[in-house]
PDB file of C-alpha atoms in Angstrom:
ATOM      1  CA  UNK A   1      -8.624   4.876 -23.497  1.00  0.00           C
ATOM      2  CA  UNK A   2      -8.302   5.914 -27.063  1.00  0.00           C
ATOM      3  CA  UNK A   3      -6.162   4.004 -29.497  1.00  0.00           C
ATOM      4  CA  UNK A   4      -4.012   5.089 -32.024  1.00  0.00           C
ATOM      5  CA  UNK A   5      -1.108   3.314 -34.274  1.00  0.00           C
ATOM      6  CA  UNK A   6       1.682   4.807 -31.978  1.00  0.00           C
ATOM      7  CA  UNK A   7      -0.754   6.373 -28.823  1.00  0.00           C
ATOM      8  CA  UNK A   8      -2.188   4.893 -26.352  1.00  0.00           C
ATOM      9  CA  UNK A   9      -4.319   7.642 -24.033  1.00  0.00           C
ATOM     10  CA  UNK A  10      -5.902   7.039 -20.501  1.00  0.00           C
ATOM     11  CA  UNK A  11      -7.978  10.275 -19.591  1.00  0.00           C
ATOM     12  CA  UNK A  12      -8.419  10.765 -15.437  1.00  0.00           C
ATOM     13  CA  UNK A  13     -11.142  13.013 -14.823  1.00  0.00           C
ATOM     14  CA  UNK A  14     -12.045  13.886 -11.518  1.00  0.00           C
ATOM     15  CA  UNK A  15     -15.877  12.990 -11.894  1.00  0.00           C
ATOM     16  CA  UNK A  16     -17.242  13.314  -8.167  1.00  0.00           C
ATOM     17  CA  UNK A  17     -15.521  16.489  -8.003  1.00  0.00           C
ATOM     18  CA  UNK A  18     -17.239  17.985 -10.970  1.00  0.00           C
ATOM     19  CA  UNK A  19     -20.593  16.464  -9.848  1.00  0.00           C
ATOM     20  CA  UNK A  20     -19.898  18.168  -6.496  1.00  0.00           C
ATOM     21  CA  UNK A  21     -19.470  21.097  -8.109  1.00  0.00           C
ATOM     22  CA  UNK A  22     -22.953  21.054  -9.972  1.00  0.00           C
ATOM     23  CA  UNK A  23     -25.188  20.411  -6.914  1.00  0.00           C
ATOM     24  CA  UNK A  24     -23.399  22.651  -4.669  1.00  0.00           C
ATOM     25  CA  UNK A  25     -24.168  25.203  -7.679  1.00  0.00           C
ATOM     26  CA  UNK A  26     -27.622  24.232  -7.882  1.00  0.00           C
ATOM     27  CA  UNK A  27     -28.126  24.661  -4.243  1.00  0.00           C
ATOM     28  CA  UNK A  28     -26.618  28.058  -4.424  1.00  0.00           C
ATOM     29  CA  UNK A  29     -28.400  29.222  -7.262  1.00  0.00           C
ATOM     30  CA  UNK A  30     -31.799  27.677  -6.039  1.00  0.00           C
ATOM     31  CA  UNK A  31     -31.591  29.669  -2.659  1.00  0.00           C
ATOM     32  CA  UNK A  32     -30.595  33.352  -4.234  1.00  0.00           C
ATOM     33  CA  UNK A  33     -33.593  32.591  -6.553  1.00  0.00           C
ATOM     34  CA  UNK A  34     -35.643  32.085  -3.484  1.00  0.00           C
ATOM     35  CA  UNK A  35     -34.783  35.106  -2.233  1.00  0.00           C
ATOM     36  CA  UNK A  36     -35.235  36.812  -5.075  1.00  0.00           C
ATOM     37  CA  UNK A  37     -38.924  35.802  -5.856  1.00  0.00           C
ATOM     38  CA  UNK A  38     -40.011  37.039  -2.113  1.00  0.00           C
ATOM     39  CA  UNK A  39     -37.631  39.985  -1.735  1.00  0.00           C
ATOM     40  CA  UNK A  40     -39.569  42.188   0.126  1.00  0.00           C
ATOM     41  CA  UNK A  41     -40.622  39.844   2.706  1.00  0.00           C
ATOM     42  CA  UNK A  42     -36.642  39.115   3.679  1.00  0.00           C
ATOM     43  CA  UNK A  43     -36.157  39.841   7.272  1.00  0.00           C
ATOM     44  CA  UNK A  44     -32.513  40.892   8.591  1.00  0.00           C
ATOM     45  CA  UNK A  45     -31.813  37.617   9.980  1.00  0.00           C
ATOM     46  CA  UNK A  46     -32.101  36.515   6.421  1.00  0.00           C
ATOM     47  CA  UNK A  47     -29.672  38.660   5.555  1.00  0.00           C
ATOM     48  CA  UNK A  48     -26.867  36.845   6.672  1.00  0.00           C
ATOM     49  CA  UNK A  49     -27.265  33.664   5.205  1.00  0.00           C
ATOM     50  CA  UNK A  50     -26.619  35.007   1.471  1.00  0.00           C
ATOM     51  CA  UNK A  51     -23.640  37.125   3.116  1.00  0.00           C
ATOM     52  CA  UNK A  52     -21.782  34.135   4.517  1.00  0.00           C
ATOM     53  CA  UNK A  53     -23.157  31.374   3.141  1.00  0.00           C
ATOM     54  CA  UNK A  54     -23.309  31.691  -0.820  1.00  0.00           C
ATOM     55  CA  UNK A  55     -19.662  33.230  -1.040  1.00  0.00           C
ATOM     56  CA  UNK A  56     -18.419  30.145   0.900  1.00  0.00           C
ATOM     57  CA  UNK A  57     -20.863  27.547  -1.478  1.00  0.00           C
ATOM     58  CA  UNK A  58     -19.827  28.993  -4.436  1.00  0.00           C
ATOM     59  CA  UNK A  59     -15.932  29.267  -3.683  1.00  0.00           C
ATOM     60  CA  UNK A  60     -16.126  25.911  -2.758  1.00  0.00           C
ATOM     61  CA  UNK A  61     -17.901  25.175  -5.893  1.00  0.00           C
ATOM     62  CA  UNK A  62     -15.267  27.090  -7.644  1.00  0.00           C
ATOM     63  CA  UNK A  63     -12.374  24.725  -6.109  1.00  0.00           C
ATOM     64  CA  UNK A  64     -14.446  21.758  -7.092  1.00  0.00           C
ATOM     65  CA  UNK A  65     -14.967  22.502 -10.274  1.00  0.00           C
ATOM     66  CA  UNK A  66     -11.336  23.219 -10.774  1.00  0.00           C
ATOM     67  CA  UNK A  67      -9.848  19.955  -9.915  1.00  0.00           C
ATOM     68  CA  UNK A  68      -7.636  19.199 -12.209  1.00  0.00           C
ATOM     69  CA  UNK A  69      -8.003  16.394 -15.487  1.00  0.00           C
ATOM     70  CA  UNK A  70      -5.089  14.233 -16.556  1.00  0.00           C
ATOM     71  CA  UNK A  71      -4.286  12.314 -19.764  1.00  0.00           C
ATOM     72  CA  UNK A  72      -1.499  10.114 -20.198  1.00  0.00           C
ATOM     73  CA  UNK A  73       0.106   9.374 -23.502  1.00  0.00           C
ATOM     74  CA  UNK A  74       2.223   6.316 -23.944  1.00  0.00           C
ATOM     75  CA  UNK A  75       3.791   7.365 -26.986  1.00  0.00           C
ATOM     76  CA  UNK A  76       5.519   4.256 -28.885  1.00  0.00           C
ATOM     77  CA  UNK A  77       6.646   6.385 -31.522  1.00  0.00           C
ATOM     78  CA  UNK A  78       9.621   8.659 -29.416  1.00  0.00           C
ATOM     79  CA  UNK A  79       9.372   6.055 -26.472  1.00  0.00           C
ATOM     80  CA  UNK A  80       7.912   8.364 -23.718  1.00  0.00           C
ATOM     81  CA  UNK A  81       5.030   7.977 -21.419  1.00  0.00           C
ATOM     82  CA  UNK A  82       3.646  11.711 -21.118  1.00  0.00           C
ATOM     83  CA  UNK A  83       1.380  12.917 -18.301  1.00  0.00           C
ATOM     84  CA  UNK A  84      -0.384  16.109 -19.467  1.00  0.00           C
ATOM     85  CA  UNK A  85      -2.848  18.031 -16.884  1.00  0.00           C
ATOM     86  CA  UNK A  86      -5.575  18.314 -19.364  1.00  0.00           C
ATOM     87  CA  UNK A  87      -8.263  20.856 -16.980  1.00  0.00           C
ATOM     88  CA  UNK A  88      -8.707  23.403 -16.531  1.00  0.00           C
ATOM     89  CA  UNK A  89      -5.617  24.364 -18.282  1.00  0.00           C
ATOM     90  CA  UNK A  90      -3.790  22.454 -20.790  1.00  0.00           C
ATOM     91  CA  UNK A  91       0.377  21.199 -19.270  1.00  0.00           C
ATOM     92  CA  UNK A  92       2.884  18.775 -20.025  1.00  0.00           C
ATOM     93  CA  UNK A  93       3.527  17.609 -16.320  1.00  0.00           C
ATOM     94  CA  UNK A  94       5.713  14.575 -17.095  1.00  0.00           C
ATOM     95  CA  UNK A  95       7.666  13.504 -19.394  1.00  0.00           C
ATOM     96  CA  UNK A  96       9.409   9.872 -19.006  1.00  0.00           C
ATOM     97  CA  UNK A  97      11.519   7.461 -21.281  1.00  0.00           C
ATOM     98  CA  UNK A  98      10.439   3.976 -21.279  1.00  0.00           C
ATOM     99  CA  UNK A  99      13.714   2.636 -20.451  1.00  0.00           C
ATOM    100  CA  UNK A 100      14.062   5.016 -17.404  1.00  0.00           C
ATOM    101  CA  UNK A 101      10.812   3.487 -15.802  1.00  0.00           C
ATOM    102  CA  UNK A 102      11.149   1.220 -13.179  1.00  0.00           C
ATOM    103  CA  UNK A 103       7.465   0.716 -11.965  1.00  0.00           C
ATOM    104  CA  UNK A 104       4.429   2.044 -11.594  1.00  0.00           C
ATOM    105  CA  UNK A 105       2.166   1.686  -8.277  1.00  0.00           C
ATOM    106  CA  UNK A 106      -0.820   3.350  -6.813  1.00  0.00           C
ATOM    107  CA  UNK A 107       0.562   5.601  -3.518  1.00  0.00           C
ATOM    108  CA  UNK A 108      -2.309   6.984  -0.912  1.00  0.00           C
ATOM    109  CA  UNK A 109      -2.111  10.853  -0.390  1.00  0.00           C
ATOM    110  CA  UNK A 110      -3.728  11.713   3.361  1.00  0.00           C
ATOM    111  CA  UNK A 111      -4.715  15.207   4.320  1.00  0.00           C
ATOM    112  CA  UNK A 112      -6.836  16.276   6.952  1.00  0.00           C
ATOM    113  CA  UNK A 113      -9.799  15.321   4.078  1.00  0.00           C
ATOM    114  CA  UNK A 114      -9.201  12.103   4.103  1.00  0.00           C
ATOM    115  CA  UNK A 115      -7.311   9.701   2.050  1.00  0.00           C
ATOM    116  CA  UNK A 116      -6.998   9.551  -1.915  1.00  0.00           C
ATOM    117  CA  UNK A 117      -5.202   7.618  -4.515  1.00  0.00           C
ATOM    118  CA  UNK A 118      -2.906   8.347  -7.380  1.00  0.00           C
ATOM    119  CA  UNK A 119      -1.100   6.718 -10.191  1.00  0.00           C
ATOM    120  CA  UNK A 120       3.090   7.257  -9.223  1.00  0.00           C
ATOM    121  CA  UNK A 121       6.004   6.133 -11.973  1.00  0.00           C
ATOM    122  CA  UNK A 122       8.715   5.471 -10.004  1.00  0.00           C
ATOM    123  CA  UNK A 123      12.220   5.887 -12.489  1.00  0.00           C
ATOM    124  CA  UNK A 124      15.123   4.065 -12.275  1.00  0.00           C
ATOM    125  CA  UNK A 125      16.942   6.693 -10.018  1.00  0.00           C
ATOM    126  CA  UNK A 126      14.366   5.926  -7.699  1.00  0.00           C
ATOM    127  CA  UNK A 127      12.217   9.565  -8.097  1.00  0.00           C
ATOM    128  CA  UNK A 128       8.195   9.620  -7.485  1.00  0.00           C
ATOM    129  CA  UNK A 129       6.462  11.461 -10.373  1.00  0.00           C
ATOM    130  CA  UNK A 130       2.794  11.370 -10.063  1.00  0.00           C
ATOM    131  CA  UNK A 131       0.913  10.966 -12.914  1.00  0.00           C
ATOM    132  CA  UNK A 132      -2.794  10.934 -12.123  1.00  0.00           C
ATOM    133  CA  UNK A 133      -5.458  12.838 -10.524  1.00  0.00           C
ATOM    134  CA  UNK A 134      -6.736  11.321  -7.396  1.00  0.00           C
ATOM    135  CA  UNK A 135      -8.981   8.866  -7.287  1.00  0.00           C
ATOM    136  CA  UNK A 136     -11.397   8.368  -4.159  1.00  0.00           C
ATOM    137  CA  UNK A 137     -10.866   4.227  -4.316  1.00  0.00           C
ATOM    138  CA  UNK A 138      -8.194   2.029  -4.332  1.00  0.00           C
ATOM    139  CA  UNK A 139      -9.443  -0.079  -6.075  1.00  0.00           C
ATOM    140  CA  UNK A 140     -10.406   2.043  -9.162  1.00  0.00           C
ATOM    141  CA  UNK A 141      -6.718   3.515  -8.843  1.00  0.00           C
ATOM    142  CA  UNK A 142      -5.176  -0.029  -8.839  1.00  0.00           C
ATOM    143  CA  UNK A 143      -7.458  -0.528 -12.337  1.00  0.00           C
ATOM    144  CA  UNK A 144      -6.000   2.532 -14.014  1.00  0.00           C
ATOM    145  CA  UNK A 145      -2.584   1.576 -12.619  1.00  0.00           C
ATOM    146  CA  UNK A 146      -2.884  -1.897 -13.923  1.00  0.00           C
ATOM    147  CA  UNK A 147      -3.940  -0.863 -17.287  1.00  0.00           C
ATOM    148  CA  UNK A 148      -0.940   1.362 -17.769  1.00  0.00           C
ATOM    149  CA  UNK A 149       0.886  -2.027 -16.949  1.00  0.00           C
ATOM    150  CA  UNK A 150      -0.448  -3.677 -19.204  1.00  0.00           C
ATOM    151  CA  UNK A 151      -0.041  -1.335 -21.941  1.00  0.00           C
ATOM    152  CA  UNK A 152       3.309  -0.905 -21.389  1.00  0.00           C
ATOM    153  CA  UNK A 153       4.468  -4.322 -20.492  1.00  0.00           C
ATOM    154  CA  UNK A 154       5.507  -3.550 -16.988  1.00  0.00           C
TER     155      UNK A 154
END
């Protein structure tokens, strides 16, 4: 959180992802060096490892790496709380007035991966914007949560 005379910032970054990424990576580039250094000794068996394998480790690399970064602004100067997707390109997602907030919880999003947790500003009308990346714990979702609270004055 970065402060500023009429900002306030919180920065999500999805951290495990990203780390995910890097070993997977690693791994990947590890092996095709392997088989590199003792190319002539590959038998055809081998073969199919690098055909099936590495495409799927490094497009699922790829997707981790991509996960996306959030920052949210809670501008005090035009009275808006902006969520802007920050990685890997740069978006205004949200854009809400102050006055047109009514809370702001942690919801659980379940997939067939598993569960995760993101940051939800619920507005007076009674619409769900997410404003967050996931986060793999409730608990650290409930502290982001509660320090846009607090900020704010919720």
């Amino acid at each position: 959180m970065t402060l500023d005379e009429h900002e306030t910032r919180f920065r999500t970054h999805p951290i495990t992802s990203w780390g995910s990424a890097a070993v997977i990576g690693a791994i990947t580039l590890a092996y095709l060096t392997s088989l590199g250094v003792r190319a002539h000794q590959i038998s055809v068996n081998e073969l199919f490892i690098p055909l099936f394998l590495v495409p799927t480790f490094m497009g699922c690399a790829y997707w981790l790496a991509t996960r996306p970064s959030f920052s949210i602004a809670i501008d005090r100067k035009n009275n808006l709380l902006n969520a802007v997707q920050t990685w890997p390109f740069q978006r205004l997602l949200q854009s809400v007035p102050f006055d047109n907030i009514a809370s702001i919880d942690v919801a659980e999003d379940s997939n067939n991966d598993g569960s995760s947790y993101l940051a939800v500003v619920t507005t007076k009308s009674g619409e769900a914007l997410p404003i967050s990346a996931d986060f793999f714990t409730k608990r650290a979702a409930t502290a982001f949560v509660d320090g846009l609270r607090n900020a704010l004055k919720i």
